[in-house]
Structures are given as C-alpha cells and as structure tokens.
CSV table of C-alpha atoms in Angstrom, one decimal:
chain,number,residue,atom,x,y,z
A,1,UNK,CA,89.7,110.3,90.7
A,2,UNK,CA,90.7,113.7,89.5
A,3,UNK,CA,88.2,115.7,87.5
A,4,UNK,CA,88.4,118.8,85.4
A,5,UNK,CA,86.1,121.6,86.7
A,6,UNK,CA,87.6,124.3,84.6
A,7,UNK,CA,85.6,127.0,82.9
A,8,UNK,CA,86.4,129.9,80.7
A,9,UNK,CA,83.4,132.2,80.1
A,10,UNK,CA,83.9,134.9,77.4
A,11,UNK,CA,87.6,135.1,78.2
A,12,UNK,CA,87.0,135.6,81.9
A,13,UNK,CA,88.5,133.3,84.5
A,14,UNK,CA,85.5,131.9,86.2
A,15,UNK,CA,85.2,130.6,89.7
A,16,UNK,CA,86.2,126.9,89.8
A,17,UNK,CA,88.4,127.3,86.7
A,18,UNK,CA,91.2,125.1,88.0
A,19,UNK,CA,92.3,121.8,86.5
A,20,UNK,CA,91.6,118.9,88.7
A,21,UNK,CA,91.0,118.2,92.3
A,22,UNK,CA,88.4,116.8,94.6
A,23,UNK,CA,85.8,119.6,94.7
A,24,UNK,CA,84.8,121.1,98.0
A,25,UNK,CA,81.4,122.8,98.6
A,26,UNK,CA,81.0,125.7,96.1
A,27,UNK,CA,80.7,128.2,98.9
A,28,UNK,CA,84.1,127.2,100.3
A,29,UNK,CA,86.0,126.6,97.0
A,30,UNK,CA,88.2,129.7,97.1
A,31,UNK,CA,91.2,128.1,95.5
A,32,UNK,CA,90.0,129.0,92.0
A,33,UNK,CA,89.3,132.7,92.4
A,34,UNK,CA,91.0,134.6,89.5
A,35,UNK,CA,93.5,137.2,90.9
A,36,UNK,CA,95.5,139.6,88.6
A,37,UNK,CA,98.9,138.2,87.7
A,38,UNK,CA,98.0,134.6,88.8
A,39,UNK,CA,98.6,131.6,86.6
A,40,UNK,CA,95.7,129.2,86.2
A,41,UNK,CA,94.6,126.2,84.0
A,42,UNK,CA,91.6,126.4,81.7
A,43,UNK,CA,89.2,123.6,80.5
A,44,UNK,CA,91.7,122.5,77.9
A,45,UNK,CA,94.4,122.1,80.6
A,46,UNK,CA,96.4,125.0,79.2
A,47,UNK,CA,98.0,127.5,81.6
A,48,UNK,CA,96.6,131.1,81.5
A,49,UNK,CA,97.7,134.4,82.9
A,50,UNK,CA,95.0,136.4,84.6
A,51,UNK,CA,94.8,140.2,84.0
A,52,UNK,CA,93.5,142.9,86.2
A,53,UNK,CA,90.3,143.1,84.2
A,54,UNK,CA,89.5,139.4,84.6
A,55,UNK,CA,90.6,138.3,81.2
A,56,UNK,CA,93.0,135.4,80.6
A,57,UNK,CA,95.9,135.0,78.2
A,58,UNK,CA,96.6,131.4,77.3
A,59,UNK,CA,100.3,130.2,77.3
A,60,UNK,CA,101.9,127.1,75.8
A,61,UNK,CA,102.3,125.3,79.1
A,62,UNK,CA,100.2,122.1,79.3
A,63,UNK,CA,98.7,121.6,82.8
A,64,UNK,CA,98.8,118.4,84.8
A,65,UNK,CA,95.6,116.4,84.7
A,66,UNK,CA,96.5,113.9,87.4
A,67,UNK,CA,99.3,112.8,89.7
A,68,UNK,CA,99.6,109.3,90.9
A,69,UNK,CA,101.8,107.9,93.7
A,70,UNK,CA,102.5,104.2,94.3
A,71,UNK,CA,101.9,102.9,97.8
A,72,UNK,CA,104.4,100.1,97.5
A,73,UNK,CA,107.5,101.7,95.9
A,74,UNK,CA,106.9,105.4,96.3
A,75,UNK,CA,107.2,105.9,92.6
A,76,UNK,CA,105.1,108.8,91.0
A,77,UNK,CA,103.7,109.8,87.7
A,78,UNK,CA,102.4,113.1,86.2
A,79,UNK,CA,99.8,112.8,83.4
A,80,UNK,CA,99.2,115.9,81.4
A,81,UNK,CA,96.0,117.3,79.9
A,82,UNK,CA,97.1,116.1,76.4
A,83,UNK,CA,97.3,112.5,77.6
A,84,UNK,CA,101.1,112.3,77.8
A,85,UNK,CA,102.8,111.2,81.0
A,86,UNK,CA,106.2,111.0,82.7
A,87,UNK,CA,107.1,108.8,85.8
A,88,UNK,CA,109.9,108.4,88.3
A,89,UNK,CA,110.6,105.3,90.4
A,90,UNK,CA,108.6,102.0,90.6
A,91,UNK,CA,109.7,98.7,89.1
A,92,UNK,CA,109.2,99.6,85.5
A,93,UNK,CA,110.8,97.9,82.5
A,94,UNK,CA,108.2,98.5,79.7
A,95,UNK,CA,106.5,101.7,78.6
A,96,UNK,CA,102.8,101.9,78.0
A,97,UNK,CA,101.6,101.7,74.4
A,98,UNK,CA,101.1,105.0,72.8
A,99,UNK,CA,97.7,106.4,73.7
A,100,UNK,CA,95.9,109.3,75.4
A,101,UNK,CA,95.9,108.7,79.2
A,102,UNK,CA,93.9,110.1,82.0
A,103,UNK,CA,96.0,108.6,84.7
A,104,UNK,CA,99.3,106.6,84.8
A,105,UNK,CA,100.8,105.0,87.9
A,106,UNK,CA,104.0,103.0,88.7
A,107,UNK,CA,103.8,99.8,90.6
A,108,UNK,CA,106.0,97.0,91.7
A,109,UNK,CA,104.8,95.3,88.5
A,110,UNK,CA,105.3,98.0,86.0
A,111,UNK,CA,103.2,100.9,84.6
A,112,UNK,CA,99.4,101.0,84.6
A,113,UNK,CA,97.5,103.5,82.6
A,114,UNK,CA,93.8,104.5,82.2
A,115,UNK,CA,93.0,105.6,78.7
A,116,UNK,CA,90.6,108.4,77.7
A,117,UNK,CA,88.1,105.7,76.5
A,118,UNK,CA,88.2,103.9,79.8
A,119,UNK,CA,90.6,101.0,79.1
A,120,UNK,CA,93.1,99.8,81.7
A,121,UNK,CA,96.5,99.1,80.2
A,122,UNK,CA,99.3,97.2,82.1
A,123,UNK,CA,101.9,95.6,79.8
A,124,UNK,CA,103.7,93.9,82.7
A,125,UNK,CA,100.6,92.5,84.4
A,126,UNK,CA,97.9,90.1,83.5
A,127,UNK,CA,94.6,91.9,83.1
A,128,UNK,CA,91.1,90.5,82.3
A,129,UNK,CA,90.2,91.2,78.7
A,130,UNK,CA,86.6,91.9,79.5
A,131,UNK,CA,86.9,94.7,82.0
A,132,UNK,CA,84.2,97.3,81.6
A,133,UNK,CA,85.2,100.9,81.0
A,134,UNK,CA,86.9,102.4,84.1
A,135,UNK,CA,86.6,105.9,85.6
A,136,UNK,CA,89.5,105.6,88.1
A,137,UNK,CA,91.9,103.0,89.5
A,138,UNK,CA,94.6,102.5,92.1
A,139,UNK,CA,97.3,99.8,91.8
A,140,UNK,CA,98.7,98.2,94.9
A,141,UNK,CA,100.0,95.0,96.6
A,142,UNK,CA,97.0,93.1,97.9
A,143,UNK,CA,98.2,90.3,100.2
A,144,UNK,CA,101.3,89.8,98.2
A,145,UNK,CA,99.8,89.8,94.7
A,146,UNK,CA,99.9,92.8,92.4
A,147,UNK,CA,96.4,94.2,92.0
A,148,UNK,CA,94.4,96.9,90.2
A,149,UNK,CA,91.4,98.2,92.0
A,150,UNK,CA,89.1,100.1,89.7
A,151,UNK,CA,86.0,102.2,89.9
A,152,UNK,CA,84.1,101.5,86.7
A,153,UNK,CA,82.0,104.0,84.9
A,154,UNK,CA,78.8,102.0,85.8
A,155,UNK,CA,79.6,102.6,89.5
A,156,UNK,CA,80.9,99.1,90.3
A,157,UNK,CA,84.1,98.4,92.2
A,158,UNK,CA,86.4,95.7,91.0
A,159,UNK,CA,89.7,94.1,92.1
A,160,UNK,CA,91.9,92.4,89.5
A,161,UNK,CA,94.5,90.2,91.2
A,162,UNK,CA,97.3,88.4,89.4
A,163,UNK,CA,98.4,85.2,91.0
A,164,UNK,CA,101.5,83.1,90.3
A,165,UNK,CA,101.2,80.1,88.0
A,166,UNK,CA,101.7,77.5,90.8
A,167,UNK,CA,98.3,78.5,92.2
A,168,UNK,CA,96.7,77.4,89.0
A,169,UNK,CA,95.0,80.8,88.6
A,170,UNK,CA,96.3,83.4,86.2
A,171,UNK,CA,94.0,86.2,87.1
A,172,UNK,CA,91.1,86.5,89.6
A,173,UNK,CA,88.6,89.4,89.1
A,174,UNK,CA,86.2,90.2,91.8
A,175,UNK,CA,83.4,92.7,91.6
A,176,UNK,CA,82.2,94.2,94.8
A,177,UNK,CA,78.4,94.9,94.5
A,178,UNK,CA,77.0,98.4,94.9
A,179,UNK,CA,77.1,101.8,93.4
A,180,UNK,CA,80.3,103.6,94.3
A,181,UNK,CA,81.6,107.2,94.0
A,182,UNK,CA,85.1,106.3,95.3
A,183,UNK,CA,86.9,102.9,95.3
A,184,UNK,CA,90.1,102.5,97.1
A,185,UNK,CA,92.6,99.6,97.9
A,186,UNK,CA,95.8,99.9,99.9
A,187,UNK,CA,98.8,97.9,100.7
A,188,UNK,CA,98.3,94.4,102.1
A,189,UNK,CA,94.7,93.8,101.3
A,190,UNK,CA,92.9,96.8,102.6
A,191,UNK,CA,89.7,97.7,100.7
A,192,UNK,CA,87.2,100.5,101.2
A,193,UNK,CA,84.6,102.1,99.0
A,194,UNK,CA,82.3,105.1,99.3
A,195,UNK,CA,78.8,104.3,98.1
A,196,UNK,CA,76.8,106.9,96.3
A,197,UNK,CA,74.5,107.2,99.3
A,198,UNK,CA,77.4,108.3,101.5
A,199,UNK,CA,78.0,105.1,103.4
A,200,UNK,CA,81.2,103.0,103.4
A,201,UNK,CA,81.8,99.5,102.5
A,202,UNK,CA,85.1,98.3,104.0
A,203,UNK,CA,87.1,95.2,104.5
A,204,UNK,CA,88.2,96.8,107.8
A,205,UNK,CA,85.0,96.4,109.6
A,206,UNK,CA,86.4,97.1,113.1
A,207,UNK,CA,87.5,100.6,112.1
A,208,UNK,CA,84.4,101.5,110.0
A,209,UNK,CA,82.9,104.6,111.7
A,210,UNK,CA,79.4,104.1,110.1
A,211,UNK,CA,77.3,107.1,109.1
A,212,UNK,CA,76.0,108.1,105.7
A,213,UNK,CA,77.8,111.4,104.9
A,214,UNK,CA,81.3,110.3,103.6
A,215,UNK,CA,82.8,111.6,100.3
A,216,UNK,CA,86.4,110.4,100.5
A,217,UNK,CA,88.7,108.0,102.4
A,218,UNK,CA,92.4,107.4,102.9
A,219,UNK,CA,94.0,104.3,104.5
A,220,UNK,CA,97.2,102.4,105.0
A,221,UNK,CA,98.2,99.5,107.2
A,222,UNK,CA,98.2,101.8,110.2
A,223,UNK,CA,95.6,104.6,109.7
A,224,UNK,CA,92.1,105.1,108.3
A,225,UNK,CA,90.8,108.6,107.7
A,226,UNK,CA,87.5,109.6,106.2
A,227,UNK,CA,86.3,113.0,104.8
A,228,UNK,CA,82.7,113.9,105.6
A,229,UNK,CA,80.4,116.0,103.4
A,230,UNK,CA,80.7,118.8,106.0
A,231,UNK,CA,84.4,119.1,105.2
A,232,UNK,CA,85.5,117.5,108.5
A,233,UNK,CA,88.1,114.6,108.7
A,234,UNK,CA,87.8,111.8,111.1
A,235,UNK,CA,90.9,109.5,111.6
A,236,UNK,CA,90.2,106.2,113.3
A,237,UNK,CA,92.4,103.6,115.3
A,238,UNK,CA,95.2,101.9,113.4
A,239,UNK,CA,94.0,98.9,111.3
A,240,UNK,CA,96.6,96.6,112.7
A,241,UNK,CA,96.8,95.9,116.5
A,242,UNK,CA,100.0,97.5,117.7
A,243,UNK,CA,102.6,94.8,118.4
A,244,UNK,CA,100.5,92.0,116.8
A,245,UNK,CA,103.0,91.6,114.0
A,246,UNK,CA,105.9,90.9,116.3
A,247,UNK,CA,107.7,94.0,115.3
A,248,UNK,CA,108.0,97.5,116.9
A,249,UNK,CA,104.7,98.7,118.4
A,250,UNK,CA,102.9,101.7,117.0
A,251,UNK,CA,103.9,105.1,118.2
A,252,UNK,CA,101.7,106.6,120.9
A,253,UNK,CA,98.0,106.4,121.4
A,254,UNK,CA,97.2,109.6,119.5
A,255,UNK,CA,95.8,109.9,116.0
A,256,UNK,CA,96.0,112.7,113.3
A,257,UNK,CA,93.6,115.5,114.1
A,258,UNK,CA,92.8,118.0,111.3
A,259,UNK,CA,91.3,120.9,113.2
A,260,UNK,CA,91.2,123.5,110.4
A,261,UNK,CA,89.1,123.1,107.3
A,262,UNK,CA,86.7,122.7,105.7
A,263,UNK,CA,88.7,120.1,103.8
A,264,UNK,CA,88.3,118.8,100.2
A,265,UNK,CA,90.4,115.7,100.1
A,266,UNK,CA,92.4,113.3,102.3
A,267,UNK,CA,95.2,110.9,101.5
A,268,UNK,CA,97.8,108.9,103.3
A,269,UNK,CA,101.4,107.6,103.1
A,270,UNK,CA,102.8,104.7,105.2
A,271,UNK,CA,103.7,107.2,107.9
A,272,UNK,CA,101.3,110.2,107.5
A,273,UNK,CA,97.9,111.4,106.8
A,274,UNK,CA,97.6,114.5,104.5
A,275,UNK,CA,94.6,116.8,103.9
A,276,UNK,CA,93.9,119.5,101.4
A,277,UNK,CA,91.7,122.3,102.6
A,278,UNK,CA,89.3,124.6,100.7
A,279,UNK,CA,92.0,127.2,100.2
A,280,UNK,CA,94.3,124.6,98.7
A,281,UNK,CA,96.7,124.4,101.6
A,282,UNK,CA,98.2,121.0,102.3
A,283,UNK,CA,98.8,119.7,105.8
A,284,UNK,CA,100.3,116.3,106.7
A,285,UNK,CA,100.4,114.9,110.2
A,286,UNK,CA,102.3,111.9,111.5
A,287,UNK,CA,100.1,109.0,112.8
A,288,UNK,CA,100.6,110.1,116.3
A,289,UNK,CA,99.4,113.7,115.3
A,290,UNK,CA,102.8,115.4,115.1
A,291,UNK,CA,103.1,117.9,112.2
A,292,UNK,CA,105.2,116.8,109.2
A,293,UNK,CA,104.3,119.2,106.4
A,294,UNK,CA,102.5,122.5,106.0
A,295,UNK,CA,102.4,124.0,102.4
A,296,UNK,CA,100.1,126.8,101.5
A,297,UNK,CA,100.2,125.8,97.8
A,298,UNK,CA,97.6,126.4,96.7
A,299,UNK,CA,96.9,122.9,95.3
A,300,UNK,CA,93.9,121.6,93.4
A,301,UNK,CA,94.6,117.9,94.1
A,302,UNK,CA,96.9,115.7,96.1
A,303,UNK,CA,97.8,112.0,96.3
A,304,UNK,CA,100.1,110.0,98.6
A,305,UNK,CA,101.7,106.6,98.8
A,306,UNK,CA,104.5,104.8,100.8
A,307,UNK,CA,106.7,107.8,101.7
A,308,UNK,CA,105.7,110.4,99.0
A,309,UNK,CA,102.9,113.0,98.6
A,310,UNK,CA,102.5,115.0,95.4
A,311,UNK,CA,100.1,117.8,94.6
A,312,UNK,CA,99.0,119.6,91.5
A,313,UNK,CA,99.3,123.4,91.9
A,314,UNK,CA,96.7,125.9,90.7
A,315,UNK,CA,99.1,126.8,87.8
A,316,UNK,CA,99.1,123.2,86.6
A,317,UNK,CA,102.6,122.3,87.8
A,318,UNK,CA,103.4,119.5,90.3
A,319,UNK,CA,105.3,119.5,93.6
A,320,UNK,CA,106.3,116.3,95.5
A,321,UNK,CA,107.6,115.7,99.0
A,322,UNK,CA,109.2,112.6,100.7
A,323,UNK,CA,109.6,111.6,104.3
A,324,UNK,CA,112.5,109.5,105.5
A,325,UNK,CA,110.8,106.8,107.4
A,326,UNK,CA,108.4,103.9,106.7
A,327,UNK,CA,105.3,102.9,108.6
A,328,UNK,CA,105.2,103.7,112.3
A,329,UNK,CA,104.7,99.9,112.8
A,330,UNK,CA,108.2,99.4,111.4
A,331,UNK,CA,109.9,102.7,112.1
A,332,UNK,CA,108.7,105.0,115.0
A,333,UNK,CA,109.9,108.3,113.3
A,334,UNK,CA,109.2,108.9,109.7
A,335,UNK,CA,110.9,112.3,110.0
A,336,UNK,CA,109.5,115.3,108.1
A,337,UNK,CA,108.6,115.8,104.4
A,338,UNK,CA,111.3,117.3,102.2
A,339,UNK,CA,110.8,118.5,98.7
A,340,UNK,CA,111.7,116.2,95.8
A,341,UNK,CA,113.4,117.7,92.7
A,342,UNK,CA,111.3,116.4,89.9
A,343,UNK,CA,113.5,114.9,87.1
A,344,UNK,CA,111.2,116.0,84.3
A,345,UNK,CA,112.4,119.6,83.9
A,346,UNK,CA,110.7,122.9,84.8
A,347,UNK,CA,109.1,123.3,81.3
A,348,UNK,CA,107.1,120.0,81.5
C-alpha cells in the first residue's frame, strides 16, 4: 500500500514531503529533504520546484500516487494523484468504469482498480458484491485461478478467487482472521500477511522466520524476503524445493543479501529481490545474490512482478526496468535489468 506523507508548511518544503512510499524511520528518511532546484511532490500530488530559501513553486505536473506491476504478465500501471491511470501490458480488453482510483493493476483477467472510497472494481472478473472497503490489494494467479488479495480498512485480509463454472462455484471469498498491516499474495498460491503486532501469518510455514518485528514482505515461487523494523532485510530459502518440479534446478545455494541500508521496502520479481533504502536508492539482486540493478533514484516507492520493477521518483515521475529471464527454477540466468521506455509520454 502506498501512502501520501506529503506536507507543505507555509510554502516551505517540509521533511517527508514526498508523494508515496513505504516510510522508513523518521531519523533515516533523507529522501525527502528539500534541496534548491529539486523537484518534489506536495500533499495534493502536484510537482513543485524548491528554491534556495526553502519555498516551493507548484507546477502543472500531476505526480504518481501508485505504481502496480502484475506478477503473472509483467504488465504495469501508473495511477496519478487525481485518480486517473494508464497501463501497459496484461490481458486487458475492457477499461475500468470512470471513477477516482488509488491503485490500478493489470492481470491475466483484465484491469482491477481500487477507488478512493474503497471499492474494488474488476469488469472482467467475478467479485463478491459484499466486500468491505479495501485499503490495498494485489491481483495474482492463485493455484491457476485469478484472485484478488485485499487488505481491508478494518485490518482483515481476504482472498477472492474466481473459479470456472464446471466446479459449481462462481466465486469463493475467504477471510484470514487477524489484524494486518500488510496483506500479500503471489503467483501459484503463496500468501503472507504482516500482523499489526509485527508477526507474520504465512501459507509458507517452512520458510517463516518467526519473530515479531516485521513491517514488509516480498515473495515469489522461489524467494521469500522480509523487512524488519530495524531496516534490515532477511531472505530465506526458496519456497519450492529445487528440482522438485521436474524442471531445471534452482541456481546455486546462495540467497540475496542486502548489506547496506537501512531499507524502507522490499519487493520481488520472478528472478530478483529488490530493496529501496532510506536514501531512495534501488538495489536488485538475483536469487543467488548476483547484482542485477543499482539505481540511485531517489525513489519514494517501488513494486515488482514477473520480470518488471517500477519505481516512483521523488519528482512524481515513474521509471520501470525489465530483466530478460523468468524464474531461476525455469531459467538459470534472468540477465540484468534494462530500462523500459514508458509508452505514456514524458508529460504524463
């Protein structure tokens, strides 16, 4: 979930005046310091130019509120602060109805959007009509069925799976008990949530590290990384036993090791784990620990899926990168990340 922590006090760009991102500890949150000549985003998601005296001049550029990447198709969407969106990729045939959106994501079954009033909208999927207001969501393929995993505003964590008619079940909605601060599902049935007390509730019990100081997680079918309140990232053994699927074994015994930090968020593609540090620098490591991307940004938020990672820059624009391979279970070398030229134009 991406939140706006922007503040403009008496025309002065205040510390933590960036649009979006998973916040790090205030004492390490140096991304948002106002420097003369820099471009920033204010609380209304408008880009501002910072002057030498600390004042800001608002421009007409609308900053990105969220960026979403699909873990099945690699499609991505940018949602602006005014609720508009643009997407690339995914299996999309129908647009979302006109509304103000906080987040839009592509999927293998069309677009999914979260409206400002908490409604989940997916014209090409079957959704329960009685869903409570949502705070965040992630769409994915859960065991072969298109799914929306949602963190609701009351703190509950729900999965909404759409099954084919031959099963005799149109939609199955499952609520996972507990109070959550993060709710995450990934490709092929992997589920993990961060409870408000800092513990994890995971469908991947063998890889669960325990403890009670977790604030974020990232996982795919071959890696599981957690971000601790201290800003450290721990990556655990692959979720699938190497070679158990009858295809190419995993690459090497090593795991990603993020030695810098402190970090403010973690995310994962099918071939890499990526971390955003307190200075807004983005680092991506292959599952065996080899470097794949180092970009100083600075970014306020990042999200990854399949072979793509996208980040929101401090100035409210978005940059995306793609690696060439798939999961290390399928392809031993995903290559390195290369920039994607966004099809939306430089003025959007």
